[in-house]
Coordinates of C-alpha atoms in Angstrom, one line a residue:
M1 CA -69.4 -30.0 7.4
M2 CA -67.4 -33.6 6.5
L3 CA -67.4 -32.6 2.9
L4 CA -65.8 -29.1 3.8
L5 CA -63.3 -30.7 5.7
R6 CA -62.6 -33.3 2.9
H7 CA -62.2 -30.6 0.1
G8 CA -60.1 -28.5 2.6
F9 CA -57.7 -31.6 3.1
L10 CA -57.8 -32.2 -0.8
A11 CA -56.7 -28.4 -1.4
L12 CA -54.1 -28.4 1.4
A13 CA -52.7 -31.6 -0.1
L14 CA -52.7 -30.2 -3.7
L15 CA -51.2 -26.8 -2.5
S16 CA -48.3 -29.0 -0.9
G17 CA -47.8 -31.0 -3.9
T18 CA -47.7 -27.8 -6.2
I19 CA -45.1 -26.1 -3.8
A20 CA -42.8 -29.4 -3.6
A21 CA -42.8 -29.9 -7.4
S22 CA -42.0 -26.2 -7.8
G23 CA -38.9 -26.7 -5.4
W24 CA -38.2 -29.8 -7.2
Y25 CA -38.2 -28.0 -10.7
N26 CA -36.3 -25.1 -9.3
R27 CA -33.6 -26.9 -7.5
P28 CA -30.0 -26.4 -8.3
P29 CA -28.6 -28.8 -10.8
V30 CA -27.0 -32.0 -9.1
N31 CA -23.1 -32.2 -9.6
A32 CA -22.7 -35.5 -11.2
A33 CA -19.0 -35.3 -11.1
I34 CA -17.0 -38.0 -9.4
P35 CA -16.0 -36.2 -6.1
M36 CA -12.4 -35.4 -5.4
E37 CA -10.4 -38.0 -3.3
V38 CA -9.8 -36.8 0.1
F39 CA -6.3 -37.3 1.2
D40 CA -5.8 -36.7 4.7
R41 CA -8.7 -38.4 7.1
V42 CA -9.5 -38.4 10.7
V43 CA -7.7 -40.7 12.8
I44 CA -9.6 -41.3 16.4
P45 CA -7.0 -41.1 19.2
A46 CA -6.2 -44.5 20.7
Q47 CA -7.8 -43.5 24.0
L48 CA -11.2 -42.7 22.5
Q49 CA -11.0 -45.8 20.3
L50 CA -10.6 -48.2 23.3
L51 CA -13.7 -46.5 24.8
L52 CA -15.7 -46.9 21.9
A53 CA -14.5 -50.6 21.4
G54 CA -16.0 -51.3 25.3
G55 CA -12.5 -51.4 26.7
D56 CA -11.4 -54.0 24.5
R57 CA -8.0 -52.9 23.0
F58 CA -7.6 -55.9 20.7
L59 CA -10.9 -55.2 19.2
A60 CA -10.1 -51.6 18.8
A61 CA -6.8 -52.2 17.1
N62 CA -8.5 -54.8 14.8
M63 CA -10.9 -52.4 13.7
E64 CA -8.6 -49.5 13.0
N65 CA -6.1 -51.8 11.3
I66 CA -9.1 -52.6 9.0
R67 CA -10.0 -49.0 8.3
A68 CA -6.4 -48.1 7.9
L69 CA -5.8 -51.0 5.3
A70 CA -9.1 -49.8 3.4
S71 CA -8.5 -46.2 3.5
P72 CA -5.1 -45.1 2.4
S73 CA -4.4 -43.9 -1.1
D74 CA -1.0 -43.5 -3.1
S75 CA -2.1 -40.8 -5.1
P76 CA 1.0 -38.5 -6.0
E77 CA -1.0 -35.3 -5.7
A78 CA -0.7 -35.6 -1.7
A79 CA 1.9 -37.8 -0.9
A80 CA 2.5 -36.2 2.6
D81 CA -1.4 -36.2 3.5
N82 CA -1.7 -39.7 2.6
M83 CA 1.4 -40.8 4.6
L84 CA 0.2 -38.6 7.5
F85 CA -2.9 -40.7 7.7
V86 CA -1.1 -43.8 7.3
V87 CA 1.3 -42.9 10.2
R88 CA -1.3 -41.8 12.6
A89 CA -3.8 -44.8 11.9
R90 CA -0.9 -47.3 12.1
G91 CA 0.4 -45.5 15.1
A92 CA -3.0 -45.6 16.8
V93 CA -3.1 -49.7 16.0
A94 CA 0.5 -49.9 17.8
K95 CA -0.7 -48.1 20.8
L96 CA -3.8 -50.0 21.0
N97 CA -2.0 -53.5 20.5
P98 CA 1.8 -53.4 19.7
C99 CA 1.6 -57.1 19.3
H100 CA -0.7 -56.9 16.3
E101 CA 1.2 -58.7 13.6
D102 CA -0.5 -57.5 10.3
N103 CA 0.1 -53.8 11.8
Y104 CA 3.8 -54.2 11.9
Y105 CA 4.3 -55.9 8.6
L106 CA 2.0 -53.3 6.9
A107 CA 3.8 -50.5 8.7
N108 CA 7.1 -51.8 7.3
A109 CA 5.9 -52.3 4.0
L110 CA 3.8 -49.1 3.4
M111 CA 5.5 -46.4 5.8
T112 CA 9.3 -47.6 5.6
W113 CA 9.2 -48.0 2.0
G114 CA 6.8 -45.2 1.4
G115 CA 9.0 -42.6 2.6
A116 CA 8.4 -42.6 6.5
F117 CA 11.0 -45.0 7.6
R118 CA 11.6 -43.6 11.0
E119 CA 8.0 -43.8 12.0
G120 CA 7.7 -47.2 10.5
N121 CA 10.6 -48.3 12.7
E122 CA 9.0 -46.9 15.7
V123 CA 6.1 -49.3 15.0
L124 CA 8.8 -52.1 14.6
V125 CA 10.5 -51.4 18.0
A126 CA 6.9 -51.5 19.7
A127 CA 6.4 -54.8 18.0
A128 CA 9.8 -56.0 18.9
Q129 CA 9.3 -55.3 22.7
C130 CA 5.8 -57.0 22.6
R131 CA 6.4 -60.0 20.6
F132 CA 9.4 -61.0 22.4
W133 CA 9.4 -64.5 20.7
D134 CA 9.3 -63.1 17.2
E135 CA 12.4 -62.7 15.3
I136 CA 10.8 -60.8 12.4
P137 CA 10.4 -57.3 14.1
P138 CA 14.0 -56.9 15.2
F139 CA 15.2 -58.1 11.8
L140 CA 13.4 -55.9 9.6
Y141 CA 14.3 -53.0 12.2
G142 CA 18.0 -53.8 11.9
F143 CA 17.8 -54.1 8.0
N144 CA 16.0 -50.6 7.9
L145 CA 18.7 -49.1 10.4
Y146 CA 21.5 -50.1 7.8
F147 CA 19.8 -49.6 4.8
F148 CA 18.1 -46.1 5.3
Q149 CA 20.5 -44.7 8.1
G150 CA 23.9 -46.5 7.7
N151 CA 23.6 -47.2 11.2
V152 CA 25.9 -50.3 11.4
S153 CA 26.1 -50.6 15.3
G154 CA 22.4 -50.4 15.7
A155 CA 21.6 -52.9 12.7
V156 CA 24.1 -55.5 14.2
K157 CA 22.6 -55.3 17.5
A158 CA 18.8 -55.9 16.4
L159 CA 20.1 -58.5 13.9
D160 CA 22.0 -60.3 17.0
D161 CA 18.8 -60.0 18.8
A162 CA 16.7 -61.5 16.1
A163 CA 19.4 -64.3 16.0
D164 CA 18.9 -65.0 19.7
R165 CA 15.0 -65.3 19.1
S166 CA 15.2 -67.5 16.1
L167 CA 15.0 -71.2 16.1
V168 CA 15.4 -71.6 12.3
N169 CA 17.4 -68.4 11.0
S170 CA 19.9 -67.7 13.8
A171 CA 22.8 -68.6 11.6
P172 CA 21.6 -66.5 8.4
F173 CA 20.9 -63.7 10.8
R174 CA 24.3 -63.7 12.4
K175 CA 26.0 -63.9 8.8
L176 CA 24.0 -60.8 7.6
A177 CA 25.4 -59.0 10.9
I178 CA 28.9 -59.8 10.2
M179 CA 28.7 -58.9 6.6
I180 CA 27.1 -55.5 7.6
K181 CA 30.1 -54.9 10.2
A182 CA 32.5 -55.9 7.6
G183 CA 30.9 -53.6 4.9
S184 CA 30.6 -56.5 2.3
F185 CA 26.7 -56.6 2.4
Q186 CA 24.7 -55.7 -0.8
D187 CA 21.4 -54.6 0.7
D188 CA 19.5 -53.6 -2.4
S189 CA 18.7 -57.1 -3.9
L190 CA 17.6 -58.4 -0.4
A191 CA 15.3 -55.2 -0.3
L192 CA 13.8 -55.8 -3.6
S193 CA 13.3 -59.5 -2.8
Y194 CA 11.4 -58.6 0.4
L195 CA 9.2 -56.1 -1.2
E196 CA 8.2 -58.4 -4.3
G197 CA 7.7 -61.0 -1.7
E198 CA 5.2 -58.7 0.1
R199 CA 3.5 -57.7 -3.0
D200 CA 3.3 -61.3 -4.4
H201 CA 1.7 -62.7 -1.2
A202 CA -1.0 -59.8 -0.9
K203 CA -4.3 -61.0 -1.2
D204 CA -5.8 -57.4 -1.3
V205 CA -5.9 -55.9 -4.9
K206 CA -5.6 -52.4 -3.5
L207 CA -2.6 -53.4 -1.2
R208 CA -1.1 -55.4 -3.9
G209 CA -0.9 -52.1 -6.2
M210 CA 0.5 -50.1 -3.4
L211 CA 3.3 -52.5 -2.6
D212 CA 3.7 -52.6 -6.4
K213 CA 4.5 -49.3 -6.7
R214 CA 7.1 -49.6 -3.7
V215 CA 8.6 -52.4 -6.0
A216 CA 8.8 -50.0 -8.9
R217 CA 10.4 -47.5 -6.3
M218 CA 13.2 -49.8 -5.3
R219 CA 14.0 -50.6 -8.8
G220 CA 14.2 -47.2 -9.6
L221 CA 16.9 -46.8 -6.9
I222 CA 18.9 -49.8 -8.0
T223 CA 19.2 -48.4 -11.6
L224 CA 20.6 -45.2 -10.0
K225 CA 23.1 -47.1 -7.9
N226 CA 24.1 -49.2 -11.0
A227 CA 24.4 -46.1 -13.2
Q228 CA 26.6 -44.7 -10.5
T229 CA 28.9 -47.8 -10.5
S230 CA 29.2 -47.7 -14.1
Y231 CA 30.2 -43.9 -14.2
E232 CA 32.9 -44.5 -11.6
K233 CA 34.5 -47.7 -13.3
R234 CA 34.3 -45.8 -16.7
Y235 CA 35.9 -42.5 -15.7
N236 CA 37.7 -43.8 -12.4
K237 CA 36.7 -41.1 -10.4
P238 CA 33.6 -40.6 -8.1
L239 CA 30.1 -39.2 -9.4
T240 CA 29.5 -35.7 -8.0
D241 CA 26.4 -34.7 -10.2
P242 CA 23.7 -37.1 -11.2
K243 CA 23.4 -35.1 -14.3
M244 CA 26.5 -36.7 -15.6
L245 CA 24.8 -40.0 -16.1
L246 CA 22.7 -38.5 -18.7
E247 CA 25.5 -36.3 -20.3
T248 CA 27.6 -39.3 -20.7
G249 CA 25.0 -41.6 -22.0
I250 CA 25.0 -44.1 -19.1
L251 CA 21.2 -43.3 -18.7
K252 CA 19.0 -41.8 -21.0
E253 CA 16.6 -40.6 -18.5
L254 CA 16.5 -40.5 -14.6
P255 CA 14.2 -43.3 -13.4
S256 CA 10.9 -41.7 -11.9
D257 CA 9.3 -42.7 -8.7
P258 CA 5.7 -43.9 -9.1
L259 CA 5.1 -42.6 -5.7
K260 CA 6.2 -39.0 -6.7
I261 CA 8.5 -38.6 -3.6
G262 CA 11.7 -39.0 -5.6
Y263 CA 15.3 -39.8 -4.8
E264 CA 18.1 -37.5 -3.8
F265 CA 22.0 -37.6 -4.1
H266 CA 23.5 -37.2 -0.6
E267 CA 27.0 -37.3 0.4
G268 CA 28.1 -39.5 -3.1
R269 CA 25.2 -41.8 -3.1
F270 CA 21.6 -42.4 -4.2
R271 CA 18.9 -42.8 -1.6
M272 CA 15.0 -42.6 -1.4
R273 CA 13.8 -39.1 -0.6
E274 CA 12.2 -39.1 2.9
V275 CA 8.5 -37.5 3.0
K276 CA 8.4 -34.4 5.2
I277 CA 5.3 -34.7 7.3
A278 CA 4.3 -31.6 9.1
G279 CA 4.7 -31.9 12.8
L280 CA 6.4 -35.2 12.5
E281 CA 9.7 -34.3 10.9
L282 CA 12.8 -35.7 12.7
P283 CA 16.2 -34.4 12.4
N284 CA 18.4 -36.1 9.7
K285 CA 21.0 -38.3 11.1

């Protein structure tokens, strides 16, 4: 009887092995190709992240900040999807902990200079309100208001706030506010210096690469503005069509934006084009 059972088990094992081998042989071929990059990613709502962190909003903010830093991409194939993820992730961190220093720095560097300056400014406003001792958020906010929107009064107010908070940079902030009010401030060089500084101090290789693209984007804008100035001085008339820079030989080609968002000629001046994010567009001001 034991012999029959033993032979029965052996036969069953052999049959199972045969079936498994047959299934393995007839399996569909494995796709060894590198999977396509996923541009948009899920961002868990801030309230749920708070629950997952056991009610510790600081821990939840730190965890989401790490994920947001590790996950974004600058792939030009889906600029809007990439920026939508960064906006949602950085916004979630700001809701959990608006005082988070890394978050407002990175939101300004990646969002504001990546085509979502309005959403980046929202993070700066939250940081300025929470970090009442810190002059940097109102300084960055004021500069952005002037650079991206030409909002002189808002910029001056924010810079005065930064000056009131600062123990070291009060005089430079007030001088900058006066220059903006007088219309004598050249903002391009300061913007480029800021981005180059952020890139040079970035320790993460991926972040440094992303910031380097924003530096190149800023340099492209400066090239266009300098070319416009050269055209208007040479022909003593305002530039009305960017194509004239090519036709007159001032530029051999228009600079390309490494983020593939591009530039636009609006009301007689060049500016960075804003990313249009579905569900998050704000009216132009």
